[in-house]
Coordinates of C-alpha atoms in Angstrom, one line a residue:
M1324 CA -21.2 -1.8 -4.4
K1325 CA -23.2 0.6 -2.2
C1326 CA -23.4 4.2 -1.4
N1327 CA -25.3 6.0 1.3
V1328 CA -25.9 9.7 1.9
Y1329 CA -23.1 10.1 4.4
Q1330 CA -20.6 8.3 2.2
L1331 CA -21.5 10.3 -0.9
S1332 CA -21.3 13.6 1.0
A1333 CA -17.9 12.7 2.4
I1334 CA -16.6 11.7 -1.0
A1335 CA -18.0 14.8 -2.7
A1336 CA -16.2 16.9 -0.1
L1337 CA -12.9 15.7 -1.5
S1338 CA -13.4 17.6 -4.7
L1339 CA -11.8 14.7 -6.4
A1340 CA -14.8 13.5 -8.3
F1341 CA -15.3 10.2 -6.5
S1342 CA -18.5 8.4 -7.4
C1343 CA -20.1 5.0 -7.3
T1344 CA -18.6 4.4 -10.8
P1345 CA -14.9 5.5 -10.2
Q1346 CA -13.4 7.5 -13.0
D1347 CA -9.7 6.9 -13.8
Q1348 CA -8.6 10.5 -13.4
I1349 CA -4.8 10.7 -14.0
S1350 CA -2.6 13.6 -12.8
S1351 CA 0.2 14.6 -15.1
L1352 CA 3.8 13.9 -14.2
T1353 CA 6.7 15.3 -16.1
P1354 CA 10.4 15.7 -15.4
Q1355 CA 10.2 19.4 -15.8
E1356 CA 7.6 20.1 -13.1
K1357 CA 7.1 19.2 -9.5
E1358 CA 4.9 16.1 -9.0
S1359 CA 1.4 17.1 -8.2
V1360 CA 0.9 13.6 -6.9
H1361 CA 3.4 12.4 -4.3
T1362 CA 3.9 8.8 -3.5
E1363 CA 4.1 7.3 0.0
Q1364 CA 7.2 7.1 2.2
A1365 CA 7.3 6.0 5.8
Y1366 CA 10.2 8.3 6.7
P1367 CA 10.7 10.9 3.9
G1368 CA 14.3 11.8 3.3
Q1369 CA 15.7 9.3 5.9
T1370 CA 17.9 6.3 5.3
G1371 CA 18.9 3.4 7.5
P1372 CA 20.8 0.2 7.4
W1373 CA 19.5 -2.7 5.3
K1374 CA 18.9 -6.0 7.0
K1375 CA 17.7 -9.5 6.2
G1376 CA 15.2 -11.6 8.0
Y1377 CA 12.2 -13.9 7.6
W1378 CA 8.7 -12.6 7.1
F1379 CA 6.1 -15.4 7.2
N1380 CA 9.1 -17.7 6.6
S1381 CA 10.1 -15.9 3.4
E1382 CA 13.5 -14.3 3.3
V1383 CA 13.2 -10.5 3.0
Q1384 CA 15.4 -7.4 2.8
Y1385 CA 14.2 -4.4 4.7
Q1386 CA 15.5 -1.0 5.8
W1387 CA 15.6 -0.4 9.6
L1388 CA 14.3 3.1 10.3
N1389 CA 13.3 4.5 13.7
G1390 CA 12.8 1.0 15.1
E1391 CA 10.6 -0.3 12.2
A1392 CA 11.3 -2.7 9.3
I1393 CA 10.4 -0.8 6.1
M1394 CA 10.0 -2.3 2.7
D1395 CA 9.2 -0.6 -0.6
G1396 CA 9.1 2.8 1.0
D1397 CA 5.9 2.6 2.9
M1398 CA 5.2 -1.1 3.8
V1399 CA 5.9 -2.0 7.4
L1400 CA 6.8 -5.5 8.4
H1401 CA 5.1 -6.1 11.7
P1402 CA 7.5 -7.6 14.4
H1403 CA 4.8 -10.1 15.1
D1404 CA 5.5 -11.7 11.7
L1405 CA 9.2 -11.0 11.4
S1406 CA 12.0 -13.3 12.7
D1407 CA 15.8 -13.6 12.4
E1408 CA 15.6 -17.3 11.5
L1409 CA 13.5 -19.8 9.6
L1410 CA 10.7 -21.1 11.9
P1411 CA 8.4 -24.0 11.6
Q1412 CA 5.1 -22.8 10.1
P1413 CA 2.3 -25.1 9.1
E1414 CA 0.3 -22.5 7.1
T1415 CA 0.9 -21.1 3.6
T1416 CA 2.4 -17.7 3.5
G1417 CA 1.5 -14.2 2.2
R1418 CA -1.8 -12.9 1.2
T1419 CA -3.4 -16.3 0.8
R1420 CA -3.3 -16.9 4.5
A1421 CA -6.8 -16.8 6.0
S1422 CA -5.4 -15.0 9.0
A1423 CA -4.0 -12.2 6.8
K1424 CA -7.5 -11.3 5.6
W1425 CA -10.0 -9.3 7.7
P1426 CA -12.8 -11.6 8.9
N1427 CA -16.2 -10.9 7.5
K1428 CA -14.7 -8.2 5.3
T1429 CA -14.5 -5.9 8.3
V1430 CA -11.5 -3.8 9.3
I1431 CA -11.5 -3.0 13.0
Y1432 CA -9.9 0.5 13.6
Q1433 CA -9.2 3.4 15.9
I1434 CA -8.0 6.9 15.2
D1435 CA -5.3 8.2 17.5
P1436 CA -5.5 11.8 18.6
S1437 CA -2.0 12.2 17.0
A1438 CA -3.4 11.5 13.5
P1439 CA -3.6 14.7 11.5
N1440 CA -6.7 15.5 9.4
R1441 CA -9.1 13.1 11.0
N1442 CA -11.7 14.1 8.5
W1443 CA -9.4 12.9 5.7
V1444 CA -9.2 9.5 7.4
M1445 CA -12.9 9.3 7.5
Q1446 CA -13.2 10.4 3.8
A1447 CA -10.7 7.7 2.8
I1448 CA -12.7 5.1 4.8
A1449 CA -15.9 6.3 3.2
H1450 CA -14.4 5.9 -0.3
W1451 CA -13.5 2.2 0.6
E1452 CA -16.9 1.5 1.9
A1453 CA -18.6 3.1 -1.1
M1454 CA -16.5 1.3 -3.7
T1455 CA -16.1 -2.1 -2.1
D1456 CA -17.7 -4.6 0.3
I1457 CA -15.1 -3.8 2.9
Q1458 CA -16.6 -2.3 6.1
F1459 CA -14.8 -0.4 8.8
V1460 CA -15.9 -0.7 12.5
Q1461 CA -14.5 1.2 15.4
R1462 CA -12.8 -1.0 17.9
T1463 CA -14.3 -1.9 21.3
T1464 CA -12.2 -4.7 22.8
E1465 CA -10.9 -6.5 19.7
R1466 CA -7.2 -7.7 19.9
G1467 CA -6.5 -7.3 16.2
Y1468 CA -7.1 -3.8 14.9
V1469 CA -5.5 -1.0 12.9
L1470 CA -4.7 2.3 14.6
F1471 CA -4.5 5.4 12.4
R1472 CA -1.7 7.5 14.0
G1473 CA 0.5 10.5 13.3
G1474 CA 4.0 10.3 12.0
S1475 CA 6.5 11.8 9.6
G1476 CA 5.3 9.9 6.5
C1477 CA 2.8 7.4 5.1
S1478 CA 3.1 3.7 5.9
S1479 CA 1.1 0.5 6.7
N1480 CA 1.4 -3.2 7.3
V1481 CA 0.3 -5.5 4.5
G1482 CA -2.8 -7.4 5.4
R1483 CA -4.3 -8.2 8.8
V1484 CA -1.7 -9.0 11.5
G1485 CA -4.1 -10.1 14.3
V1486 CA -2.7 -7.8 16.9
L1487 CA -2.3 -4.0 17.0
Q1488 CA -1.0 -2.6 13.7
Y1489 CA -0.7 0.8 12.3
I1490 CA -1.5 3.1 9.4
T1491 CA 0.9 6.0 9.9
I1492 CA -0.2 9.4 8.5
G1493 CA 2.3 12.2 8.0
P1494 CA 1.4 15.9 7.6
E1495 CA 1.7 15.7 3.8
C1496 CA -0.4 12.5 3.4
T1497 CA -3.5 13.3 1.3
V1498 CA -6.8 11.5 1.3
G1499 CA -5.5 9.6 -1.8
N1500 CA -2.4 8.5 0.1
I1501 CA -4.5 7.3 3.0
I1502 CA -6.7 5.3 0.5
H1503 CA -3.4 3.8 -0.8
E1504 CA -2.3 2.8 2.7
I1505 CA -5.6 1.2 3.5
G1506 CA -5.1 -0.8 0.4
H1507 CA -2.0 -2.3 2.0
T1508 CA -3.9 -3.0 5.2
V1509 CA -6.5 -4.8 3.3
G1510 CA -3.8 -6.9 1.5
L1511 CA -2.8 -5.1 -1.8
W1512 CA 0.8 -5.0 -2.9
H1513 CA 2.2 -2.2 -5.0
E1514 CA 1.2 -2.6 -8.7
Q1515 CA 4.9 -2.7 -9.7
N1516 CA 5.4 -5.8 -7.6
R1517 CA 3.4 -7.9 -10.1
A1518 CA 5.1 -11.1 -11.1
D1519 CA 4.7 -10.2 -14.8
R1520 CA 5.9 -6.7 -14.2
D1521 CA 8.9 -7.0 -16.6
Q1522 CA 6.5 -7.7 -19.5
H1523 CA 5.1 -4.2 -19.1
V1524 CA 7.8 -1.9 -17.8
T1525 CA 11.6 -1.6 -17.7
I1526 CA 13.3 -1.1 -14.3
N1527 CA 16.3 1.2 -14.9
G1528 CA 18.7 -0.1 -12.3
G1529 CA 21.4 2.5 -13.0
N1530 CA 19.1 5.3 -11.9
I1531 CA 18.0 3.7 -8.6
K1532 CA 19.4 5.3 -5.5
P1533 CA 22.1 3.0 -4.0
G1534 CA 20.7 0.7 -1.4
A1535 CA 17.1 1.0 -2.7
E1536 CA 17.4 -1.8 -5.3
S1537 CA 15.4 -4.3 -3.4
N1538 CA 12.3 -2.0 -3.5
F1539 CA 12.0 -3.0 -7.2
Q1540 CA 11.6 -6.7 -6.8
T1541 CA 8.4 -8.5 -7.7
Y1542 CA 6.7 -10.5 -5.0
V1543 CA 8.0 -13.7 -6.6
Q1544 CA 11.6 -12.4 -6.5
M1545 CA 11.0 -11.6 -2.8
N1546 CA 9.6 -15.2 -2.3
Y1547 CA 6.1 -13.8 -1.4
D1548 CA 2.8 -15.3 -2.2
G1549 CA 0.4 -13.3 -4.5
F1550 CA -1.5 -13.1 -7.7
D1551 CA -1.7 -11.0 -10.8
L1552 CA -5.1 -10.0 -11.9
G1553 CA -5.5 -9.6 -15.7
T1554 CA -2.7 -9.6 -18.3
A1555 CA -1.8 -5.8 -18.3
M1556 CA -0.3 -3.6 -15.7
D1557 CA -2.7 -1.1 -14.3
F1558 CA -1.0 2.3 -14.6
G1559 CA -4.1 3.9 -13.1
S1560 CA -3.9 1.8 -10.0
I1561 CA -3.8 3.8 -6.8
M1562 CA -1.1 1.3 -5.7
M1563 CA 1.3 2.2 -8.7
Y1564 CA 4.4 4.2 -7.9
S1565 CA 5.8 7.0 -10.1
P1566 CA 8.5 6.7 -12.8
Y1567 CA 10.9 8.6 -10.5
E1568 CA 10.5 6.6 -7.3
F1569 CA 13.8 6.1 -5.4
T1570 CA 15.7 7.9 -8.2
G1571 CA 19.3 8.6 -7.4
N1572 CA 20.1 10.9 -10.3
G1573 CA 16.8 12.5 -11.2
K1574 CA 16.2 10.1 -14.1
P1575 CA 13.3 7.7 -14.2
T1576 CA 13.6 4.4 -12.5
I1577 CA 10.5 2.9 -14.1
T1578 CA 9.5 3.4 -17.8
K1579 CA 7.2 1.7 -20.2
K1580 CA 8.8 -0.9 -22.5
D1581 CA 9.1 1.7 -25.2
G1582 CA 11.0 4.0 -22.9
S1583 CA 8.1 6.4 -22.4
L1584 CA 6.9 7.8 -19.1
Y1585 CA 3.4 7.4 -17.5
S1586 CA 1.2 9.2 -15.0
I1587 CA 0.0 8.1 -11.6
Q1588 CA -3.1 9.1 -9.6
R1589 CA -4.1 9.3 -6.0
N1590 CA -7.7 10.1 -6.6
G1591 CA -9.3 6.7 -5.7
L1592 CA -9.4 3.0 -6.4
S1593 CA -9.3 2.1 -10.0
P1594 CA -11.6 -0.5 -11.6
M1595 CA -8.8 -3.1 -11.5
D1596 CA -8.1 -2.2 -7.9
L1597 CA -11.7 -3.0 -7.2
E1598 CA -11.5 -6.3 -9.0
A1599 CA -8.3 -7.3 -7.0
V1600 CA -10.2 -6.6 -3.8
K1601 CA -13.0 -8.8 -4.9
E1602 CA -10.5 -11.5 -5.7
M1603 CA -9.1 -11.4 -2.2
Y1604 CA -12.6 -11.0 -0.5
P1605 CA -15.1 -12.9 -2.7

């Protein structure tokens, strides 16, 4: 890990107590009060038809919204990798693909003028550079890069696509939300997508908004490639969703095995998030 003066100054400006030794600061979440931490949605409050297709030759379900294939609320399936039929594919699929990782641990990026709060984008990038070995370099002529752009909500592709891809930032996206979306771009899934998820939490299917059930599948259930780091779910992960995500009746959709609730945070990468990044980019 490394910190320079610029990065430390940008991180300090967040007033979120980022440091070179990240603290697991959790914001409270109760049914009686409005969430102080909001999770990421590509198109908040909007619904669209559900479709099936093949993403890296794995069958997937996604919601079609404003011309984009949306999965798990904020993960965008890039049309470059999405097809209507099973295609010959010699490589392995998912996050183990070499082409899905950013070469030399370097994310090539641009910031579109439409992106709100450019300083927040730079602060999120500074957090990633301070806490991990991932570097961010502004694009010159590279074909594969990520464009930070404005939109109605927060969303991202998962991993490197190899052509133009987006991190979409809505007016309510915080620095923490942007750090979360960069996590997807680097290759992180949501924490609740772990293969061993059901050992740690209960998915309350009766409380899920109709049509949103597929958002609660593990990556194994979705036929994706992935890995679980450690033997416990990291409730402090910046990639973890709230107990009320996609609720259809105001009751929790995710609880601990004993029925209790938990808190989420959007302050910064947790220690286990950092270990997962090291696993992907040794």
